[in-house]
PDB file of C-alpha atoms in Angstrom:
ATOM      1  CA  GLN A   1      -2.901 -10.746 -20.716  1.00  0.00           C
ATOM      2  CA  LYS A   2      -1.093  -7.855 -19.117  1.00  0.00           C
ATOM      3  CA  GLU A   3       2.623  -7.638 -19.734  1.00  0.00           C
ATOM      4  CA  VAL A   4       3.422  -7.417 -16.027  1.00  0.00           C
ATOM      5  CA  GLU A   5       0.939  -8.754 -13.507  1.00  0.00           C
ATOM      6  CA  GLN A   6       0.751  -8.268  -9.778  1.00  0.00           C
ATOM      7  CA  ASN A   7      -1.921  -9.012  -7.221  1.00  0.00           C
ATOM      8  CA  SER A   8      -3.272  -5.623  -6.176  1.00  0.00           C
ATOM      9  CA  GLY A   9      -3.740  -6.709  -2.559  1.00  0.00           C
ATOM     10  CA  PRO A  10      -3.873  -5.481   0.065  1.00  0.00           C
ATOM     11  CA  LEU A  11      -1.437  -7.957   1.511  1.00  0.00           C
ATOM     12  CA  SER A  12      -1.668  -7.698   5.285  1.00  0.00           C
ATOM     13  CA  VAL A  13       1.126  -9.074   7.477  1.00  0.00           C
ATOM     14  CA  PRO A  14       1.911  -8.600  11.164  1.00  0.00           C
ATOM     15  CA  GLU A  15       4.973  -6.692  12.247  1.00  0.00           C
ATOM     16  CA  GLY A  16       8.046  -8.930  12.246  1.00  0.00           C
ATOM     17  CA  ALA A  17       6.671 -11.359   9.662  1.00  0.00           C
ATOM     18  CA  ILE A  18       7.941 -12.051   6.156  1.00  0.00           C
ATOM     19  CA  ALA A  19       6.038 -10.344   3.353  1.00  0.00           C
ATOM     20  CA  SER A  20       6.126 -12.091  -0.021  1.00  0.00           C
ATOM     21  CA  LEU A  21       5.277 -10.101  -3.126  1.00  0.00           C
ATOM     22  CA  ASN A  22       4.985 -11.737  -6.528  1.00  0.00           C
ATOM     23  CA  CYS A  23       5.082 -10.575 -10.120  1.00  0.00           C
ATOM     24  CA  THR A  24       4.770 -12.412 -13.432  1.00  0.00           C
ATOM     25  CA  TYR A  25       5.683 -11.120 -16.867  1.00  0.00           C
ATOM     26  CA  SER A  26       4.693 -12.227 -20.325  1.00  0.00           C
ATOM     27  CA  ASP A  27       7.710 -11.460 -22.511  1.00  0.00           C
ATOM     28  CA  ARG A  28      10.469 -14.065 -22.337  1.00  0.00           C
ATOM     29  CA  GLY A  29      12.850 -11.502 -23.832  1.00  0.00           C
ATOM     30  CA  SER A  30      12.695  -9.392 -20.678  1.00  0.00           C
ATOM     31  CA  GLN A  31      16.165  -8.707 -19.368  1.00  0.00           C
ATOM     32  CA  SER A  32      16.103  -6.419 -16.346  1.00  0.00           C
ATOM     33  CA  PHE A  33      13.765  -6.502 -13.369  1.00  0.00           C
ATOM     34  CA  PHE A  34      13.127  -3.922 -10.698  1.00  0.00           C
ATOM     35  CA  TRP A  35      11.140  -3.493  -7.520  1.00  0.00           C
ATOM     36  CA  TYR A  36      10.073  -0.002  -6.552  1.00  0.00           C
ATOM     37  CA  ARG A  37       8.308   1.119  -3.381  1.00  0.00           C
ATOM     38  CA  GLN A  38       5.757   3.909  -3.596  1.00  0.00           C
ATOM     39  CA  TYR A  39       4.218   5.626  -0.607  1.00  0.00           C
ATOM     40  CA  SER A  40       0.838   7.247  -1.122  1.00  0.00           C
ATOM     41  CA  GLY A  41       1.181  10.500  -3.044  1.00  0.00           C
ATOM     42  CA  LYS A  42       4.912  10.043  -3.585  1.00  0.00           C
ATOM     43  CA  SER A  43       7.050   8.889  -6.503  1.00  0.00           C
ATOM     44  CA  PRO A  44       8.521   5.385  -6.920  1.00  0.00           C
ATOM     45  CA  GLU A  45      11.716   4.648  -5.008  1.00  0.00           C
ATOM     46  CA  LEU A  46      14.028   1.822  -6.072  1.00  0.00           C
ATOM     47  CA  ILE A  47      14.246  -1.132  -3.684  1.00  0.00           C
ATOM     48  CA  MET A  48      16.023  -3.789  -5.721  1.00  0.00           C
ATOM     49  CA  SER A  49      17.206  -4.597  -9.215  1.00  0.00           C
ATOM     50  CA  ILE A  50      17.915  -8.109 -10.485  1.00  0.00           C
ATOM     51  CA  TYR A  51      19.252  -9.252 -13.833  1.00  0.00           C
ATOM     52  CA  SER A  52      20.019 -12.977 -13.552  1.00  0.00           C
ATOM     53  CA  ASN A  53      18.258 -16.048 -12.213  1.00  0.00           C
ATOM     54  CA  GLY A  54      18.471 -16.691  -8.504  1.00  0.00           C
ATOM     55  CA  ASP A  55      18.334 -14.642  -5.349  1.00  0.00           C
ATOM     56  CA  LYS A  56      19.729 -11.221  -4.583  1.00  0.00           C
ATOM     57  CA  GLU A  57      19.769  -9.987  -1.004  1.00  0.00           C
ATOM     58  CA  ASP A  58      20.052  -6.447   0.320  1.00  0.00           C
ATOM     59  CA  GLY A  59      19.421  -6.025   4.010  1.00  0.00           C
ATOM     60  CA  ARG A  60      15.876  -7.129   4.816  1.00  0.00           C
ATOM     61  CA  PHE A  61      15.000  -7.443   1.142  1.00  0.00           C
ATOM     62  CA  THR A  62      15.524 -10.430  -1.158  1.00  0.00           C
ATOM     63  CA  ALA A  63      14.621 -10.421  -4.834  1.00  0.00           C
ATOM     64  CA  GLN A  64      14.150 -13.746  -6.592  1.00  0.00           C
ATOM     65  CA  LEU A  65      14.122 -14.215 -10.363  1.00  0.00           C
ATOM     66  CA  ASN A  66      13.048 -17.292 -12.294  1.00  0.00           C
ATOM     67  CA  LYS A  67      13.185 -16.597 -16.025  1.00  0.00           C
ATOM     68  CA  ALA A  68      11.981 -20.082 -16.979  1.00  0.00           C
ATOM     69  CA  SER A  69       8.762 -19.528 -15.052  1.00  0.00           C
ATOM     70  CA  GLN A  70       8.682 -15.824 -15.851  1.00  0.00           C
ATOM     71  CA  TYR A  71       8.251 -14.584 -12.336  1.00  0.00           C
ATOM     72  CA  VAL A  72      10.078 -12.302  -9.990  1.00  0.00           C
ATOM     73  CA  SER A  73       9.369 -11.951  -6.297  1.00  0.00           C
ATOM     74  CA  LEU A  74      10.339  -9.727  -3.402  1.00  0.00           C
ATOM     75  CA  LEU A  75      10.644 -10.945   0.162  1.00  0.00           C
ATOM     76  CA  ILE A  76      10.684  -8.484   3.026  1.00  0.00           C
ATOM     77  CA  ARG A  77      11.936  -9.972   6.282  1.00  0.00           C
ATOM     78  CA  ASP A  78      11.081  -8.554   9.698  1.00  0.00           C
ATOM     79  CA  SER A  79       8.357  -6.381   8.179  1.00  0.00           C
ATOM     80  CA  GLN A  80       7.859  -2.992   9.809  1.00  0.00           C
ATOM     81  CA  PRO A  81       4.859  -0.646   9.728  1.00  0.00           C
ATOM     82  CA  SER A  82       7.063   1.748   7.745  1.00  0.00           C
ATOM     83  CA  ASP A  83       7.158  -0.871   4.963  1.00  0.00           C
ATOM     84  CA  SER A  84       3.450  -0.264   4.370  1.00  0.00           C
ATOM     85  CA  ALA A  85       3.327   1.019   0.801  1.00  0.00           C
ATOM     86  CA  THR A  86       2.596  -0.069  -2.750  1.00  0.00           C
ATOM     87  CA  TYR A  87       5.298  -2.211  -4.323  1.00  0.00           C
ATOM     88  CA  LEU A  88       5.708  -1.902  -8.066  1.00  0.00           C
ATOM     89  CA  CYS A  89       7.321  -4.547 -10.239  1.00  0.00           C
ATOM     90  CA  ALA A  90       8.939  -3.232 -13.433  1.00  0.00           C
ATOM     91  CA  VAL A  91      10.511  -4.987 -16.384  1.00  0.00           C
ATOM     92  CA  ASN A  92      12.841  -3.912 -19.205  1.00  0.00           C
ATOM     93  CA  ARG A  93      12.390  -5.673 -22.516  1.00  0.00           C
ATOM     94  CA  ASP A  94      14.365  -4.857 -25.619  1.00  0.00           C
ATOM     95  CA  THR A  95      14.104  -1.105 -25.215  1.00  0.00           C
ATOM     96  CA  ASP A  96      14.905   1.181 -22.353  1.00  0.00           C
ATOM     97  CA  LYS A  97      11.355   1.807 -21.222  1.00  0.00           C
ATOM     98  CA  LEU A  98      10.085   0.184 -18.060  1.00  0.00           C
ATOM     99  CA  ILE A  99       6.844  -1.761 -18.095  1.00  0.00           C
ATOM    100  CA  PHE A 100       5.179  -1.589 -14.688  1.00  0.00           C
ATOM    101  CA  GLY A 101       2.617  -3.755 -13.000  1.00  0.00           C
ATOM    102  CA  THR A 102      -0.259  -2.118 -11.175  1.00  0.00           C
ATOM    103  CA  GLY A 103       1.461  -2.685  -7.829  1.00  0.00           C
ATOM    104  CA  THR A 104       0.690  -4.630  -4.667  1.00  0.00           C
ATOM    105  CA  ARG A 105      -0.406  -2.712  -1.604  1.00  0.00           C
ATOM    106  CA  LEU A 106       1.301  -3.992   1.531  1.00  0.00           C
ATOM    107  CA  GLN A 107      -0.052  -3.312   4.996  1.00  0.00           C
ATOM    108  CA  VAL A 108       2.080  -4.167   8.027  1.00  0.00           C
ATOM    109  CA  PHE A 109       0.095  -3.996  11.240  1.00  0.00           C
ATOM    110  CA  PRO A 110       1.607  -3.705  14.747  1.00  0.00           C
TER     111      PRO A 110
ATOM    112  CA  ASP B   1      24.165  14.260  -6.350  1.00  0.00           C
ATOM    113  CA  THR B   2      20.917  16.088  -5.800  1.00  0.00           C
ATOM    114  CA  GLY B   3      18.558  13.639  -7.470  1.00  0.00           C
ATOM    115  CA  VAL B   4      15.971  14.214 -10.164  1.00  0.00           C
ATOM    116  CA  SER B   5      13.980  17.404  -9.706  1.00  0.00           C
ATOM    117  CA  GLN B   6      10.670  18.396 -11.253  1.00  0.00           C
ATOM    118  CA  ASP B   7       8.830  21.675 -11.424  1.00  0.00           C
ATOM    119  CA  PRO B   8       6.114  22.497 -10.607  1.00  0.00           C
ATOM    120  CA  ARG B   9       5.109  19.885  -8.036  1.00  0.00           C
ATOM    121  CA  HIS B  10       1.428  20.658  -8.464  1.00  0.00           C
ATOM    122  CA  LYS B  11      -0.522  22.270 -11.275  1.00  0.00           C
ATOM    123  CA  ILE B  12      -4.222  23.043 -11.474  1.00  0.00           C
ATOM    124  CA  THR B  13      -5.484  24.246 -14.819  1.00  0.00           C
ATOM    125  CA  LYS B  14      -8.700  24.654 -16.714  1.00  0.00           C
ATOM    126  CA  ARG B  15      -9.622  22.456 -19.620  1.00  0.00           C
ATOM    127  CA  GLY B  16      -8.233  23.808 -22.866  1.00  0.00           C
ATOM    128  CA  GLN B  17      -5.225  25.528 -21.338  1.00  0.00           C
ATOM    129  CA  ASN B  18      -1.619  24.614 -22.134  1.00  0.00           C
ATOM    130  CA  VAL B  19       0.777  23.442 -19.424  1.00  0.00           C
ATOM    131  CA  THR B  20       4.513  22.829 -19.373  1.00  0.00           C
ATOM    132  CA  PHE B  21       6.494  20.758 -16.922  1.00  0.00           C
ATOM    133  CA  ARG B  22      10.231  20.734 -16.373  1.00  0.00           C
ATOM    134  CA  CYS B  23      12.546  17.913 -15.341  1.00  0.00           C
ATOM    135  CA  ASP B  24      16.201  18.197 -14.308  1.00  0.00           C
ATOM    136  CA  PRO B  25      17.878  14.770 -14.298  1.00  0.00           C
ATOM    137  CA  ILE B  26      20.736  13.608 -12.132  1.00  0.00           C
ATOM    138  CA  SER B  27      23.855  15.233 -13.523  1.00  0.00           C
ATOM    139  CA  GLU B  28      25.755  13.081 -16.025  1.00  0.00           C
ATOM    140  CA  HIS B  29      22.716  10.862 -16.642  1.00  0.00           C
ATOM    141  CA  ASN B  30      22.300  10.900 -20.386  1.00  0.00           C
ATOM    142  CA  ARG B  31      18.951   9.094 -20.422  1.00  0.00           C
ATOM    143  CA  LEU B  32      15.767  10.844 -19.386  1.00  0.00           C
ATOM    144  CA  TYR B  33      12.284   9.330 -19.266  1.00  0.00           C
ATOM    145  CA  TRP B  34       8.740  10.608 -18.884  1.00  0.00           C
ATOM    146  CA  TYR B  35       5.955   8.475 -17.403  1.00  0.00           C
ATOM    147  CA  ARG B  36       2.356   9.144 -16.449  1.00  0.00           C
ATOM    148  CA  GLN B  37       0.607   7.559 -13.500  1.00  0.00           C
ATOM    149  CA  THR B  38      -3.076   7.581 -12.669  1.00  0.00           C
ATOM    150  CA  LEU B  39      -4.667   6.440  -9.427  1.00  0.00           C
ATOM    151  CA  GLY B  40      -4.392   2.720  -8.820  1.00  0.00           C
ATOM    152  CA  GLN B  41      -2.146   2.115 -11.824  1.00  0.00           C
ATOM    153  CA  GLY B  42       1.554   1.708 -12.329  1.00  0.00           C
ATOM    154  CA  PRO B  43       3.493   4.364 -14.237  1.00  0.00           C
ATOM    155  CA  GLU B  44       3.017   4.244 -18.015  1.00  0.00           C
ATOM    156  CA  PHE B  45       5.863   5.113 -20.346  1.00  0.00           C
ATOM    157  CA  LEU B  46       5.461   8.243 -22.461  1.00  0.00           C
ATOM    158  CA  THR B  47       8.827   8.974 -24.050  1.00  0.00           C
ATOM    159  CA  TYR B  48      12.557   8.977 -23.482  1.00  0.00           C
ATOM    160  CA  PHE B  49      15.707  10.777 -24.559  1.00  0.00           C
ATOM    161  CA  GLN B  50      19.303   9.838 -24.930  1.00  0.00           C
ATOM    162  CA  ASN B  51      21.077  13.156 -24.635  1.00  0.00           C
ATOM    163  CA  GLU B  52      19.029  15.473 -26.858  1.00  0.00           C
ATOM    164  CA  ALA B  53      17.664  12.747 -29.132  1.00  0.00           C
ATOM    165  CA  GLN B  54      14.109  11.545 -28.524  1.00  0.00           C
ATOM    166  CA  LEU B  55      14.419   7.813 -29.138  1.00  0.00           C
ATOM    167  CA  GLU B  56      10.973   6.442 -28.419  1.00  0.00           C
ATOM    168  CA  LYS B  57       7.445   7.749 -28.013  1.00  0.00           C
ATOM    169  CA  SER B  58       4.443   5.849 -26.706  1.00  0.00           C
ATOM    170  CA  ARG B  59       1.168   5.794 -28.584  1.00  0.00           C
ATOM    171  CA  LEU B  60      -0.157   7.424 -25.388  1.00  0.00           C
ATOM    172  CA  LEU B  61       1.694  10.549 -26.465  1.00  0.00           C
ATOM    173  CA  SER B  62      -0.949  12.148 -28.648  1.00  0.00           C
ATOM    174  CA  ASP B  63      -0.240  15.139 -30.867  1.00  0.00           C
ATOM    175  CA  ARG B  64      -1.227  17.392 -27.955  1.00  0.00           C
ATOM    176  CA  PHE B  65       1.874  16.254 -26.093  1.00  0.00           C
ATOM    177  CA  SER B  66       5.392  17.311 -26.948  1.00  0.00           C
ATOM    178  CA  ALA B  67       8.653  16.750 -25.133  1.00  0.00           C
ATOM    179  CA  GLU B  68      12.045  18.308 -25.662  1.00  0.00           C
ATOM    180  CA  ARG B  69      15.518  18.054 -24.264  1.00  0.00           C
ATOM    181  CA  PRO B  70      17.275  20.763 -26.263  1.00  0.00           C
ATOM    182  CA  LYS B  71      20.761  20.630 -24.786  1.00  0.00           C
ATOM    183  CA  GLY B  72      20.763  17.143 -23.416  1.00  0.00           C
ATOM    184  CA  SER B  73      20.289  18.371 -19.866  1.00  0.00           C
ATOM    185  CA  PHE B  74      16.832  19.360 -18.598  1.00  0.00           C
ATOM    186  CA  SER B  75      13.647  18.345 -20.401  1.00  0.00           C
ATOM    187  CA  THR B  76      10.215  19.873 -20.805  1.00  0.00           C
ATOM    188  CA  LEU B  77       6.879  18.174 -21.377  1.00  0.00           C
ATOM    189  CA  GLU B  78       4.118  20.336 -22.807  1.00  0.00           C
ATOM    190  CA  ILE B  79       0.456  19.432 -22.992  1.00  0.00           C
ATOM    191  CA  GLN B  80      -1.639  21.591 -25.277  1.00  0.00           C
ATOM    192  CA  ARG B  81      -5.421  22.006 -24.987  1.00  0.00           C
ATOM    193  CA  THR B  82      -5.579  20.012 -21.781  1.00  0.00           C
ATOM    194  CA  GLU B  83      -8.454  17.608 -21.178  1.00  0.00           C
ATOM    195  CA  GLN B  84      -9.798  16.230 -17.922  1.00  0.00           C
ATOM    196  CA  GLY B  85      -8.351  12.843 -18.856  1.00  0.00           C
ATOM    197  CA  ASP B  86      -4.875  14.360 -18.684  1.00  0.00           C
ATOM    198  CA  SER B  87      -5.186  14.623 -14.900  1.00  0.00           C
ATOM    199  CA  ALA B  88      -2.429  12.412 -13.536  1.00  0.00           C
ATOM    200  CA  MET B  89       0.983  12.384 -11.901  1.00  0.00           C
ATOM    201  CA  TYR B  90       3.707  13.052 -14.468  1.00  0.00           C
ATOM    202  CA  LEU B  91       6.948  11.399 -13.478  1.00  0.00           C
ATOM    203  CA  CYS B  92      10.423  12.007 -14.802  1.00  0.00           C
ATOM    204  CA  ALA B  93      13.289   9.559 -14.358  1.00  0.00           C
ATOM    205  CA  SER B  94      16.906   9.407 -15.408  1.00  0.00           C
ATOM    206  CA  SER B  95      19.544   6.718 -15.760  1.00  0.00           C
ATOM    207  CA  PRO B  96      23.208   6.694 -16.677  1.00  0.00           C
ATOM    208  CA  LEU B  97      23.152   3.814 -19.128  1.00  0.00           C
ATOM    209  CA  SER B  98      20.785   1.700 -21.165  1.00  0.00           C
ATOM    210  CA  ARG B  99      18.607  -0.653 -19.101  1.00  0.00           C
ATOM    211  CA  GLU B 100      20.154   0.533 -15.887  1.00  0.00           C
ATOM    212  CA  THR B 101      18.168   1.599 -12.862  1.00  0.00           C
ATOM    213  CA  GLN B 102      15.900   4.561 -13.450  1.00  0.00           C
ATOM    214  CA  TYR B 103      15.703   7.100 -10.630  1.00  0.00           C
ATOM    215  CA  PHE B 104      12.463   8.992 -10.332  1.00  0.00           C
ATOM    216  CA  GLY B 105      11.828  12.591  -9.482  1.00  0.00           C
ATOM    217  CA  PRO B 106       9.041  13.682  -7.099  1.00  0.00           C
ATOM    218  CA  GLY B 107       6.545  14.072  -9.930  1.00  0.00           C
ATOM    219  CA  THR B 108       4.196  16.827 -11.068  1.00  0.00           C
ATOM    220  CA  ARG B 109       0.586  16.296 -10.114  1.00  0.00           C
ATOM    221  CA  LEU B 110      -1.742  17.781 -12.735  1.00  0.00           C
ATOM    222  CA  LEU B 111      -5.420  18.445 -12.156  1.00  0.00           C
ATOM    223  CA  VAL B 112      -7.494  19.601 -15.117  1.00  0.00           C
ATOM    224  CA  LEU B 113     -10.807  21.159 -14.132  1.00  0.00           C
TER     225      LEU B 113
END
């Protein structure tokens, strides 16, 4: 079992729809959770961080954390073609290093 | 705040050669991280520093790899006797505090021929 798992996709959604990206993690001791966006050939760019159970909203983005079920999700409302990218889920355990999933490729079509 | 910078952005080398990459973190960030990313995978942790102290190294960091952060500011990552399997994007990140958000630089793309 991988430490952080994501569906590789692609996840295809029409412009204006809600995109839902999911991530599960194996270590219950995980404490910090991050979503990064990565365009092809570029480096990861932070979208959201979340540390406690529940929802956290920032503009069109909402991160959801459920530690009991060991999953974290990212919702993108009013998806735009410019949101087309790979979304990486990352988790901090008891050290400072980030453990990344393999990423979910999102395609938003006009 | 100019962000994390890395140099060079691209490097092509022949197998067996040594290469060195540089990372300049965001000023006042005392934590600096190195990751490696290959196609279709998420970044994999290599090592990290708090100020000049190297606190953790991944088993991925073989004895051909060495990283330094001599004055607690910029860091270098050296790969000796490069192999084709070293071809990857090498990413540097920095953060101000433990378990806080890590901000990534643009990366150095290495191709070993």
